[in-house]
mmCIF file with all atom_site columns, C-alpha atoms in Angstrom:
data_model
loop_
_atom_site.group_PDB
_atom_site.id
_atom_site.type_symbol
_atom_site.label_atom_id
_atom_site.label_alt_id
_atom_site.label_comp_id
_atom_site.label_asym_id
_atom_site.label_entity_id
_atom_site.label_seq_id
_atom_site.pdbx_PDB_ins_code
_atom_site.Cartn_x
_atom_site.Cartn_y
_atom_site.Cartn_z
_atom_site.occupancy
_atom_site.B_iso_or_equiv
_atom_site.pdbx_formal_charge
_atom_site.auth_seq_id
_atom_site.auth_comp_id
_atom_site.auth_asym_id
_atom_site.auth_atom_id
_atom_site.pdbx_PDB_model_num
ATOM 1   C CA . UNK P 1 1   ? 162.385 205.431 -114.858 1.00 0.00 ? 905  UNK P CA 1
ATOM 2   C CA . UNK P 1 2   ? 159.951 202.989 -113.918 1.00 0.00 ? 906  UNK P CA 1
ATOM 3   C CA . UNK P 1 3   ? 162.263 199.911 -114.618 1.00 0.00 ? 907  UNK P CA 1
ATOM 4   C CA . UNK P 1 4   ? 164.438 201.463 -112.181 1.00 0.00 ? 908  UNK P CA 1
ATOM 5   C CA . UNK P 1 5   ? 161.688 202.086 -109.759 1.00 0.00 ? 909  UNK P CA 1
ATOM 6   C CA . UNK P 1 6   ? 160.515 198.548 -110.656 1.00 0.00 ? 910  UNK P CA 1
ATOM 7   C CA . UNK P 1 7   ? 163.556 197.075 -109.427 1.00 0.00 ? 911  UNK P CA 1
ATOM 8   C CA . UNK P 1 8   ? 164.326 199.258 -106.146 1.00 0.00 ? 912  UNK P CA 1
ATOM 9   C CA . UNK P 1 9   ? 161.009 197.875 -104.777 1.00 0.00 ? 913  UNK P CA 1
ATOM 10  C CA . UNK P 1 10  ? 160.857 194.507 -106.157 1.00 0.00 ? 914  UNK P CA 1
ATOM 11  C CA . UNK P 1 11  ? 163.444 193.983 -103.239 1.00 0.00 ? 915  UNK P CA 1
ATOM 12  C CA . UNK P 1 12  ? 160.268 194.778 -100.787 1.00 0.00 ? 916  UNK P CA 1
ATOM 13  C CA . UNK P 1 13  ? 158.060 192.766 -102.423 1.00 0.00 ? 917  UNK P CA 1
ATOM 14  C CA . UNK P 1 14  ? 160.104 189.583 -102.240 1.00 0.00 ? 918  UNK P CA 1
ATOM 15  C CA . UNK P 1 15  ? 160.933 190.356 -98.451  1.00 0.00 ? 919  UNK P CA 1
ATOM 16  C CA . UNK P 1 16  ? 156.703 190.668 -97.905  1.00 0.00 ? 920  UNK P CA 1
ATOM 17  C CA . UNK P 1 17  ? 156.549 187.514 -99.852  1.00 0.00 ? 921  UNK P CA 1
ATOM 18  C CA . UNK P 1 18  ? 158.622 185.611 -97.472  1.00 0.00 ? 922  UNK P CA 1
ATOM 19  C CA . UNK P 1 19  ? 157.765 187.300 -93.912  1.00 0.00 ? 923  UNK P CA 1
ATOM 20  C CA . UNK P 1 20  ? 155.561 190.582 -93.953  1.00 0.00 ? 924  UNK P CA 1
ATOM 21  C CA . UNK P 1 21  ? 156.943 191.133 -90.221  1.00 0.00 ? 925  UNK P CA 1
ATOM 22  C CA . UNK P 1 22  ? 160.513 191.538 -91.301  1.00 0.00 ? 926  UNK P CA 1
ATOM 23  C CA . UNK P 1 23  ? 159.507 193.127 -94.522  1.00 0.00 ? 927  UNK P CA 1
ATOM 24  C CA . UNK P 1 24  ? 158.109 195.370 -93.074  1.00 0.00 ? 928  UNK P CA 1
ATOM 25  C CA . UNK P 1 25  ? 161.212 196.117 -90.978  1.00 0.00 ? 929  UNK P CA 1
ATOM 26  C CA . UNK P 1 26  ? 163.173 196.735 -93.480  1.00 0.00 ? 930  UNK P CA 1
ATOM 27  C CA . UNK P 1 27  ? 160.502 198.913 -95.492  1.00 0.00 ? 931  UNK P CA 1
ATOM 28  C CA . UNK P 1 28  ? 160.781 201.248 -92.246  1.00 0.00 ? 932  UNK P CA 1
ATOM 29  C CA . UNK P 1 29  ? 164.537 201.316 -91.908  1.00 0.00 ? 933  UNK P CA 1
ATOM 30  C CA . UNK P 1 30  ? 164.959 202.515 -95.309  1.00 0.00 ? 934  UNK P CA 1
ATOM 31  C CA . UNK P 1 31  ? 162.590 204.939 -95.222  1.00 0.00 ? 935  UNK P CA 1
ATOM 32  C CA . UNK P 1 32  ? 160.366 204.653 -98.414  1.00 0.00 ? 936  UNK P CA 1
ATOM 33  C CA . UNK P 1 33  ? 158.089 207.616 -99.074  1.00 0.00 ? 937  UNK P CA 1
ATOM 34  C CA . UNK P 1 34  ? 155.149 205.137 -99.999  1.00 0.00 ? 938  UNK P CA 1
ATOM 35  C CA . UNK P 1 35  ? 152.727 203.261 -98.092  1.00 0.00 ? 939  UNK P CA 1
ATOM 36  C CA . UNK P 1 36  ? 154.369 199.606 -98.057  1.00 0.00 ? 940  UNK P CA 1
ATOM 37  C CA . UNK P 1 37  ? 150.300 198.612 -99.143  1.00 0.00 ? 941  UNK P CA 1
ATOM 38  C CA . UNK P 1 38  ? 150.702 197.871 -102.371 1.00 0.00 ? 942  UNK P CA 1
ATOM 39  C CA . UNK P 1 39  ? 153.690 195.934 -102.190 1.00 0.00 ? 943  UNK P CA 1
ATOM 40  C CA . UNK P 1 40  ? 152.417 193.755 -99.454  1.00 0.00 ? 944  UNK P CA 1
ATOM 41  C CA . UNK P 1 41  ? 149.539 193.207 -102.010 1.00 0.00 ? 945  UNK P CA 1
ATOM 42  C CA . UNK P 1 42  ? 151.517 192.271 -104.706 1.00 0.00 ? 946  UNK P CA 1
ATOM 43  C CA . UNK P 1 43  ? 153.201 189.824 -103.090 1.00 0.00 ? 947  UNK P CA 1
ATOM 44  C CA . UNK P 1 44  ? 150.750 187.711 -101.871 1.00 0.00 ? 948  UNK P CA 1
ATOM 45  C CA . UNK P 1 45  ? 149.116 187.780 -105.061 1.00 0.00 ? 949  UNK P CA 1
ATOM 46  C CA . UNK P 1 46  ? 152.845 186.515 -106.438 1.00 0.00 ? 950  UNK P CA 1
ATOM 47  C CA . UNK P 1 47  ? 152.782 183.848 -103.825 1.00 0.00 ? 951  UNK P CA 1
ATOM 48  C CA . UNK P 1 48  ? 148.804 183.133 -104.896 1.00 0.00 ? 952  UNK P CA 1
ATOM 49  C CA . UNK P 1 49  ? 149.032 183.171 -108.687 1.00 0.00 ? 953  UNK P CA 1
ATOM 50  C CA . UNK P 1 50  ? 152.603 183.624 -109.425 1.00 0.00 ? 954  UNK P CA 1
ATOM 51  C CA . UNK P 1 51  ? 154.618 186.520 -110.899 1.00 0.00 ? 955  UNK P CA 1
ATOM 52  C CA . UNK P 1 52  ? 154.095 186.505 -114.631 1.00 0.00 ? 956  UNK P CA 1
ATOM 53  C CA . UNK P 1 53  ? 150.350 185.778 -114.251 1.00 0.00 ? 957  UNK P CA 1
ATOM 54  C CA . UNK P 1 54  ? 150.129 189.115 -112.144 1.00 0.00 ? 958  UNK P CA 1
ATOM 55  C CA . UNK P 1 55  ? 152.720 191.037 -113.855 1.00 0.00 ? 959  UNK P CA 1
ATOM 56  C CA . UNK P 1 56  ? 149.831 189.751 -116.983 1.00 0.00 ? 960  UNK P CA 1
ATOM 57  C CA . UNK P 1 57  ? 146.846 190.727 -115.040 1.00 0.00 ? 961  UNK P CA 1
ATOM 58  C CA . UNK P 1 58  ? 148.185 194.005 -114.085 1.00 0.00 ? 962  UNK P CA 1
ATOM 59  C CA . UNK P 1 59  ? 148.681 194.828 -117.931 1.00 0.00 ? 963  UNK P CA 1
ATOM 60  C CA . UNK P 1 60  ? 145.185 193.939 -118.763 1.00 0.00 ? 964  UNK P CA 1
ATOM 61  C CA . UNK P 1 61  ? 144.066 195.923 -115.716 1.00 0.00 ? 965  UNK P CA 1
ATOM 62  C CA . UNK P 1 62  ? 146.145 198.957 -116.528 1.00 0.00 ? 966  UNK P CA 1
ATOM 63  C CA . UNK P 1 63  ? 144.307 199.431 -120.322 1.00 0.00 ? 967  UNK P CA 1
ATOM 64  C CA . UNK P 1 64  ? 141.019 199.681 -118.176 1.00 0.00 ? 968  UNK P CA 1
ATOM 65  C CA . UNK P 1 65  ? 142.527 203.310 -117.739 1.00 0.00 ? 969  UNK P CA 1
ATOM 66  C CA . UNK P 1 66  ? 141.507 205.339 -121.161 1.00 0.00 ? 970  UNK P CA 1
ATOM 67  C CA . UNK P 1 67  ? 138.287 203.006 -120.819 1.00 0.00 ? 971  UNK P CA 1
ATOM 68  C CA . UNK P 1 68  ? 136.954 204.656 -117.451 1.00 0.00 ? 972  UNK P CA 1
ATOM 69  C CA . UNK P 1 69  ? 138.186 207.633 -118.615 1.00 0.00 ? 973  UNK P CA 1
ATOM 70  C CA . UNK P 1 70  ? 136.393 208.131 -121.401 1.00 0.00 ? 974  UNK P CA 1
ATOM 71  C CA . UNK P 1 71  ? 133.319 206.827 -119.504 1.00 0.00 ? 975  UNK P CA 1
ATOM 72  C CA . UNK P 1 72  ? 133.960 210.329 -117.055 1.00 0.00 ? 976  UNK P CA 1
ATOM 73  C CA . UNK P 1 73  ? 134.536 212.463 -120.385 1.00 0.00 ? 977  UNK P CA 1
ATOM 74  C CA . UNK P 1 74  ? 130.804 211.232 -121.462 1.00 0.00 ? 978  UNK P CA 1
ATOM 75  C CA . UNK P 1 75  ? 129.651 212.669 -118.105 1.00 0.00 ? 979  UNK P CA 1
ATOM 76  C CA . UNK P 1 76  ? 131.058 215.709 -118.060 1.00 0.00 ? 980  UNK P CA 1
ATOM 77  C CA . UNK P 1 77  ? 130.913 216.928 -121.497 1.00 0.00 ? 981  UNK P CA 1
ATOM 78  C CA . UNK P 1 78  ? 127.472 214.759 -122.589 1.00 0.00 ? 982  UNK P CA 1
ATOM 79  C CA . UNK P 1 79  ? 126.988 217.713 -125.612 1.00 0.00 ? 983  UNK P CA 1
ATOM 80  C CA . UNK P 1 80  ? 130.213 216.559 -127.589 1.00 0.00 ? 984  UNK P CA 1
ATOM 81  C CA . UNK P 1 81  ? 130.769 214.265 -129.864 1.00 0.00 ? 985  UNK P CA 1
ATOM 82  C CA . UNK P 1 82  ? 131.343 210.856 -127.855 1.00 0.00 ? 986  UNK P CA 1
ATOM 83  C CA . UNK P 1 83  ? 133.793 209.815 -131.133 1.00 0.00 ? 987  UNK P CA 1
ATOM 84  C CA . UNK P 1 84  ? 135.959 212.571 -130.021 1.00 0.00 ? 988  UNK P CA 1
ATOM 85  C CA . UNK P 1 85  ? 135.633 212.172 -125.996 1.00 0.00 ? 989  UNK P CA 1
ATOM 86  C CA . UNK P 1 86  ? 137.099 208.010 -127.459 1.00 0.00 ? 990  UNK P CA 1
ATOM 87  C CA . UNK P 1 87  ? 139.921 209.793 -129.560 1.00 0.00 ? 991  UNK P CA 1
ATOM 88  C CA . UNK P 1 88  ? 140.850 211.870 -126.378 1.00 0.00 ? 992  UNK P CA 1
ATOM 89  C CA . UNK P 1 89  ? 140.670 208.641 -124.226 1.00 0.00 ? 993  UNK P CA 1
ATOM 90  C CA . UNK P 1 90  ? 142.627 206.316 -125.929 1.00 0.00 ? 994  UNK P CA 1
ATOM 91  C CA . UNK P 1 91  ? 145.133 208.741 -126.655 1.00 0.00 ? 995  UNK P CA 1
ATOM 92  C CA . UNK P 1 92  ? 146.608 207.850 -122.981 1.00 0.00 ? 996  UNK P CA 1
ATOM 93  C CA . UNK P 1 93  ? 147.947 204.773 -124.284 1.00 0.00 ? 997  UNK P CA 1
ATOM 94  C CA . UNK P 1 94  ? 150.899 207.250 -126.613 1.00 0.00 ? 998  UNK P CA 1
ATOM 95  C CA . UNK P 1 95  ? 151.902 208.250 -123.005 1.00 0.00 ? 999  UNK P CA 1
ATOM 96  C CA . UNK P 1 96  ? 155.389 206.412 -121.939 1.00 0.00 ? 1000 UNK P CA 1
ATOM 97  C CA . UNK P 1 97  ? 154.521 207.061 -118.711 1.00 0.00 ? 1001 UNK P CA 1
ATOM 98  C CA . UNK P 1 98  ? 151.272 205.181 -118.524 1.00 0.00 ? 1002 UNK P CA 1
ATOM 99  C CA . UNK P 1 99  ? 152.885 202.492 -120.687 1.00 0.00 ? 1003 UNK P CA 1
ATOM 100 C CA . UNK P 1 100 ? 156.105 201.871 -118.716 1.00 0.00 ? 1004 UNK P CA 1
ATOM 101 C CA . UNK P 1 101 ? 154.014 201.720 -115.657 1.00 0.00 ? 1005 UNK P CA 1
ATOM 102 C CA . UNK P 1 102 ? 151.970 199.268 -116.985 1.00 0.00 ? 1006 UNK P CA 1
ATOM 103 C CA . UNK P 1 103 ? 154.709 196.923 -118.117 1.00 0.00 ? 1007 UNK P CA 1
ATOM 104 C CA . UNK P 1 104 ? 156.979 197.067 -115.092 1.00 0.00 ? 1008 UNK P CA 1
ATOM 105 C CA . UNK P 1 105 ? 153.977 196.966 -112.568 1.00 0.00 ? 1009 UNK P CA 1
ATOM 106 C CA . UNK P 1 106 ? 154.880 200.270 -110.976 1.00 0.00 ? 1010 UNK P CA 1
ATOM 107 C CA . UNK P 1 107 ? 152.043 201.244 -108.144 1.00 0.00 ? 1011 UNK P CA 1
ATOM 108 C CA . UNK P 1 108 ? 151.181 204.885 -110.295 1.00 0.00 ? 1012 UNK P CA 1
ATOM 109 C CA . UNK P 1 109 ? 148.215 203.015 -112.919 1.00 0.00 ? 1013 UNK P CA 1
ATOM 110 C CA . UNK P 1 110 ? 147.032 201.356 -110.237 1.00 0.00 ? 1014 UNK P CA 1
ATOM 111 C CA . UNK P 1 111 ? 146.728 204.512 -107.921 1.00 0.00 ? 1015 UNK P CA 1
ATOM 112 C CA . UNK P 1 112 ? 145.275 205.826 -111.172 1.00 0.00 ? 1016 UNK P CA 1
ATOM 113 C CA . UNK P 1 113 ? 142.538 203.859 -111.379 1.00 0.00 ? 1017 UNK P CA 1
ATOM 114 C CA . UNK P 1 114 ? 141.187 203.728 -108.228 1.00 0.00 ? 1018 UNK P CA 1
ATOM 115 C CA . UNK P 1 115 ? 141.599 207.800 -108.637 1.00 0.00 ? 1019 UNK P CA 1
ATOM 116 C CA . UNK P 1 116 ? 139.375 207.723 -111.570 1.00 0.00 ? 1020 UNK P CA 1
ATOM 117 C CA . UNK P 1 117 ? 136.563 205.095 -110.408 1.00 0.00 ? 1021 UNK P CA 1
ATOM 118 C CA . UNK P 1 118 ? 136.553 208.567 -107.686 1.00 0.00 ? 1022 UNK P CA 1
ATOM 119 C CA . UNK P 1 119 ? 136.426 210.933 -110.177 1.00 0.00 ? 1023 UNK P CA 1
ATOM 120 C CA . UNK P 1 120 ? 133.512 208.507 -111.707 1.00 0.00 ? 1024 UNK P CA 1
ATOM 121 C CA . UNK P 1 121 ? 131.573 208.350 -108.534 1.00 0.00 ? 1025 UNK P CA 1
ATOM 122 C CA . UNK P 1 122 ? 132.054 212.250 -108.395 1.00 0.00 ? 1026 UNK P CA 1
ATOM 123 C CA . UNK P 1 123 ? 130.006 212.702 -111.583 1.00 0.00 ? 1027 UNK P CA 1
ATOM 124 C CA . UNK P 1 124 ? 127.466 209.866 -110.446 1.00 0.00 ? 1028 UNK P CA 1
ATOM 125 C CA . UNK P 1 125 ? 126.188 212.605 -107.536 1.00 0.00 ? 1029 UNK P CA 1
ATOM 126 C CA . UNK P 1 126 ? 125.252 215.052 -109.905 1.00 0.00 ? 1030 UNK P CA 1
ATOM 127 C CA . UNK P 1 127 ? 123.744 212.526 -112.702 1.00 0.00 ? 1031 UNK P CA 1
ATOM 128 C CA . UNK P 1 128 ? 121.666 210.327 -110.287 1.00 0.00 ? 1032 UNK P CA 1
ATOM 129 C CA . UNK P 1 129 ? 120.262 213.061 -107.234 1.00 0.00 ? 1033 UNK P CA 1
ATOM 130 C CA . UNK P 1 130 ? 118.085 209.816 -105.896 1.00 0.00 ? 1034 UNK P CA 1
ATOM 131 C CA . UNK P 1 131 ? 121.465 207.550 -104.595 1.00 0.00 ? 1035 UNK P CA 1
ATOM 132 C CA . UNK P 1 132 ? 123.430 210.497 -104.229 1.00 0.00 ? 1036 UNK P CA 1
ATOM 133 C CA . UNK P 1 133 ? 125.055 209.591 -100.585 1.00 0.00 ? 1037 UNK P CA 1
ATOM 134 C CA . UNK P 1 134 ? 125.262 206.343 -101.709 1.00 0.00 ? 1038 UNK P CA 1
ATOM 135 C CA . UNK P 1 135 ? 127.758 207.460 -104.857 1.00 0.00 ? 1039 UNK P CA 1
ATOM 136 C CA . UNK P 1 136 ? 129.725 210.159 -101.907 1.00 0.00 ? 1040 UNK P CA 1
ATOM 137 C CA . UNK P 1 137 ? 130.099 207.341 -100.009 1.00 0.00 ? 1041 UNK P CA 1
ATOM 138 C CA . UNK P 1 138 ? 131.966 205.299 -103.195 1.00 0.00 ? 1042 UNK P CA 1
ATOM 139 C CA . UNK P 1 139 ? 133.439 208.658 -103.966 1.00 0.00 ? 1043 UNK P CA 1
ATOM 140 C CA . UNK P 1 140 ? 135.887 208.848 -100.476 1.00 0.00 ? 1044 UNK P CA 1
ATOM 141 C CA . UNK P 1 141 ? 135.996 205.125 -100.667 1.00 0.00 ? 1045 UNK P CA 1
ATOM 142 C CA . UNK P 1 142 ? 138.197 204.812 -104.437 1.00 0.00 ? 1046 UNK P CA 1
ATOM 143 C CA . UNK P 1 143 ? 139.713 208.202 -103.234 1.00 0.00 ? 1047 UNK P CA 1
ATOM 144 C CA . UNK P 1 144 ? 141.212 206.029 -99.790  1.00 0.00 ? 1048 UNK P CA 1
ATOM 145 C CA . UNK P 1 145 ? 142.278 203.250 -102.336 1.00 0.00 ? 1049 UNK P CA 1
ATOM 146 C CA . UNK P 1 146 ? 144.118 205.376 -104.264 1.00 0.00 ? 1050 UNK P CA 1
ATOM 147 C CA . UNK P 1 147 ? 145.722 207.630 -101.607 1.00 0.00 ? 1051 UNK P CA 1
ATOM 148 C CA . UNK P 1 148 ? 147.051 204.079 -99.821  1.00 0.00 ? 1052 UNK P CA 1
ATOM 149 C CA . UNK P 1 149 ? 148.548 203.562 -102.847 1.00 0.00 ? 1053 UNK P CA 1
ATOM 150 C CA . UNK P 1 150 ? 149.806 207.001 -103.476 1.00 0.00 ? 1054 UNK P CA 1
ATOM 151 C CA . UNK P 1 151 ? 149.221 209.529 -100.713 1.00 0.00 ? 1055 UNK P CA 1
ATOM 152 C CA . UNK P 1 152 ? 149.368 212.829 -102.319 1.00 0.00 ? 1056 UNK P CA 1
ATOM 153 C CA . UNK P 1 153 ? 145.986 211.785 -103.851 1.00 0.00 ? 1057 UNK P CA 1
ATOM 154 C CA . UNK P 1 154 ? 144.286 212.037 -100.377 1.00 0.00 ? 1058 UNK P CA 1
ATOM 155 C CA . UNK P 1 155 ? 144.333 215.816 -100.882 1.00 0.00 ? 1059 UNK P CA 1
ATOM 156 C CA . UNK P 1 156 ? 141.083 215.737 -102.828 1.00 0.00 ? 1060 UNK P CA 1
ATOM 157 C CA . UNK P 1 157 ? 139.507 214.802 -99.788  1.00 0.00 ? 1061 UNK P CA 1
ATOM 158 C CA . UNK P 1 158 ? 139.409 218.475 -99.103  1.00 0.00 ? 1062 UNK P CA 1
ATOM 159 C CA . UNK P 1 159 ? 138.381 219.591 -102.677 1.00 0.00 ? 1063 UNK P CA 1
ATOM 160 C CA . UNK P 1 160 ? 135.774 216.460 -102.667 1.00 0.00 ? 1064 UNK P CA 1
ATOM 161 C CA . UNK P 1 161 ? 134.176 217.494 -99.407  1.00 0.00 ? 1065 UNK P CA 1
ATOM 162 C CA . UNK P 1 162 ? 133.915 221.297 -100.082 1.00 0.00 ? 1066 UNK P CA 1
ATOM 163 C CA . UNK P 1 163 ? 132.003 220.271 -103.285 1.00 0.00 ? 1067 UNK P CA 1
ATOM 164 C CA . UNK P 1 164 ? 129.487 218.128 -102.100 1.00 0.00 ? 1068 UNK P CA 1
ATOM 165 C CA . UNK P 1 165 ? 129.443 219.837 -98.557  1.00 0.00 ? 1069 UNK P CA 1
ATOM 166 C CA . UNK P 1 166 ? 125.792 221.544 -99.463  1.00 0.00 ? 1070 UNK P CA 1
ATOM 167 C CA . UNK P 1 167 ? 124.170 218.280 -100.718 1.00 0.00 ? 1071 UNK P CA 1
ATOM 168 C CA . UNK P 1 168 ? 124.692 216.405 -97.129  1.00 0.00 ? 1072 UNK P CA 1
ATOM 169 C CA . UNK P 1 169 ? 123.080 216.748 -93.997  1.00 0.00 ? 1073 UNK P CA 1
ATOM 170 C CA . UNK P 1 170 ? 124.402 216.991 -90.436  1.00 0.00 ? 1074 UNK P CA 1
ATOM 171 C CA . UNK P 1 171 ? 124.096 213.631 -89.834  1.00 0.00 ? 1075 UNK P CA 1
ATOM 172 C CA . UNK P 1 172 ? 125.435 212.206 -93.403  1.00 0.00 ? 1076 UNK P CA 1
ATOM 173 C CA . UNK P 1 173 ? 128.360 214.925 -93.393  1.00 0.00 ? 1077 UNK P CA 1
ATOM 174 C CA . UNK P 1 174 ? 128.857 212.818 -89.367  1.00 0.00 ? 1078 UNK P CA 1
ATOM 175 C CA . UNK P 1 175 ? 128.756 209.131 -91.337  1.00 0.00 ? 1079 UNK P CA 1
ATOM 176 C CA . UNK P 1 176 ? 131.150 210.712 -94.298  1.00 0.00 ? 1080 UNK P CA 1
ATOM 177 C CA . UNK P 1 177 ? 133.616 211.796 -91.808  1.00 0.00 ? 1081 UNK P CA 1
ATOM 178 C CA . UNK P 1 178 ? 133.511 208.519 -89.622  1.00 0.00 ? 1082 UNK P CA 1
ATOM 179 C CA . UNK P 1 179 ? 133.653 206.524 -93.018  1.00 0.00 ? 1083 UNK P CA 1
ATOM 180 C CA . UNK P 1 180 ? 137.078 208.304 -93.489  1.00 0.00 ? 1084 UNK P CA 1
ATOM 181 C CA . UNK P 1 181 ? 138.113 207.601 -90.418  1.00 0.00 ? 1085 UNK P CA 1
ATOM 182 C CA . UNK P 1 182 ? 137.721 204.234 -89.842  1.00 0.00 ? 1086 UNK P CA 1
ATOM 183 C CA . UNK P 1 183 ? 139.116 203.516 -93.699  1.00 0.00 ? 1087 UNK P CA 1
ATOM 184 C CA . UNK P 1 184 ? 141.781 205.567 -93.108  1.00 0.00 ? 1088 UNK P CA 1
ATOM 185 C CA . UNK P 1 185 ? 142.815 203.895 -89.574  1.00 0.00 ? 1089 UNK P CA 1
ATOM 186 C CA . UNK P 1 186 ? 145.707 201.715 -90.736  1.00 0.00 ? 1090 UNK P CA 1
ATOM 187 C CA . UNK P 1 187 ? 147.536 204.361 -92.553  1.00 0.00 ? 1091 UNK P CA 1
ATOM 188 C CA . UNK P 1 188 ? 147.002 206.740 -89.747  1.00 0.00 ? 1092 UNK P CA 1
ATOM 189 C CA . UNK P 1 189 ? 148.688 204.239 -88.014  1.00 0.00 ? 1093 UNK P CA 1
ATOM 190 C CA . UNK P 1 190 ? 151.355 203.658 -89.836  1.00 0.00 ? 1094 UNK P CA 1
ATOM 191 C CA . UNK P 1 191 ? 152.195 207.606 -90.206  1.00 0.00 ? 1095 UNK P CA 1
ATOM 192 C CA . UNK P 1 192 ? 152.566 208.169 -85.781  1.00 0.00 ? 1096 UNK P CA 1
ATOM 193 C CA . UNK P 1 193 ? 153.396 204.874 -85.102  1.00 0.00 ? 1097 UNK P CA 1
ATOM 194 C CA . UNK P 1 194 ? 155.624 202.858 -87.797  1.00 0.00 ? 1098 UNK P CA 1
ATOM 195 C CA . UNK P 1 195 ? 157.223 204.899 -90.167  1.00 0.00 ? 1099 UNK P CA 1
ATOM 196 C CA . UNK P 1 196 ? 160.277 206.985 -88.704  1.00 0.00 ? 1100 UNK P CA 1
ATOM 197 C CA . UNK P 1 197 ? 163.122 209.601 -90.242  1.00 0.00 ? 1101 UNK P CA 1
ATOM 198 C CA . UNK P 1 198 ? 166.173 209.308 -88.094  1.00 0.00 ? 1102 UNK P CA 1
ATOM 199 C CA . UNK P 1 199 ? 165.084 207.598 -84.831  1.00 0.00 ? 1103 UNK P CA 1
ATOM 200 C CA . UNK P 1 200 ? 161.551 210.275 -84.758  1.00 0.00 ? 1104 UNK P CA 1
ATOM 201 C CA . UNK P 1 201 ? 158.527 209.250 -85.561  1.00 0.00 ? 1105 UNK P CA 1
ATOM 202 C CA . UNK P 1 202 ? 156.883 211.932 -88.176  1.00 0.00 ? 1106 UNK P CA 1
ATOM 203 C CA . UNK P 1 203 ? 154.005 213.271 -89.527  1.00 0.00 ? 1107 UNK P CA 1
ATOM 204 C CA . UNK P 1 204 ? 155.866 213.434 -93.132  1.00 0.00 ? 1108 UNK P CA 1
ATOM 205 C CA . UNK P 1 205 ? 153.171 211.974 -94.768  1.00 0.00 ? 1109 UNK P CA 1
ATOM 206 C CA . UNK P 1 206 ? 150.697 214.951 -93.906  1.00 0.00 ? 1110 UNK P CA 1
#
């Protein structure tokens, strides 16, 4: 599966490589679900460094994975054993899913990540109660990363905010919600004004 998905979009990223403007074009006409973000990244990165270093890079960047994982498991469960909370961790590199993506630089590990350095942050409010706005604020701001990269994550902007809704006050709950905003801007964008499904312009993404 994500050879296959490797190859339907390594069409896009060679067309971003050599004009985003028509890349983009052609992104639109054929009506990918995803944000075109990441491949527009990955292509000027290919054009920077070259494909095999960042095909490389994104392996090394992918085992980073079990390693922030295990660093939430320590926060959340800081009576067990941290031997076991490793062994849980590490099992993630068994799972074809996380390997394939790694190898044929699908966008899902790198959604991932992002999704867990918010997960991270999450735990950070409740550990350190002196920065805690400071650690909502990185919360929303891995969550956006992620969601650009795959937007069903954006969800747990709900779930995020309900949770932390009692720690903030009127004005902090104003700068979280004009921090999403503004970060969220370009796919907003894209959503009403770009992306189209037979000739309409659609709030699918939503």
């Amino acid at each position: 599966g994500a050879e296959l998905d490797y190859l339907l979009t390594k069409k896009y990223i060679d067309l971003f490589s050599l004009d985003l403007n028509s890349g983009i074009q052609i992104f639109k006409v054929d009506q990918q679900s995803h944000f075109p973000f990441f491949y527009i990244l990955i292509s000027y990165l290919n054009n920077l460094f070259g494909e095999k270093l960042v095909d490389y890079s994104y392996l090394i960047l992918s085992s980073f994975i079990p390693i922030i994982f295990y660093e939430i498991l320590k926060k959340r469960f800081s009576n067990l054993n941290f031997e076991i909370l490793l062994i849980l961790s590490f099992i993630i590199f068994l799972s074809p899913y996380f390997r394939s993506s790694a190898v044929w630089l699908t966008n899902d590990n790198f959604a991932l990540l992002f999704f867990l350095f918010s997960i991270n942050s999450f735990f950070n409010i409740k550990i350190d109660n002196k920065n805690y706005f400071k650690h909502i604020i990185l919360c929303f701001f891995f969550l956006i990363l992620a969601s650009y990269i795959r937007q069903y994550y954006s969800l747990f902007f709900i779930f995020y905010f309900f949770l932390v809704f009692q720690k903030l006050k009127l004005k902090e709950i104003f700068y979280v919600f004009m921090f999403n905003f503004i970060l969220s801007l370009p796919a907003l964008y894209w959503i009403f004004f770009v992306f189209e499904v037979e000739g309409f312009r659609t709030g699918f993404y939503w």
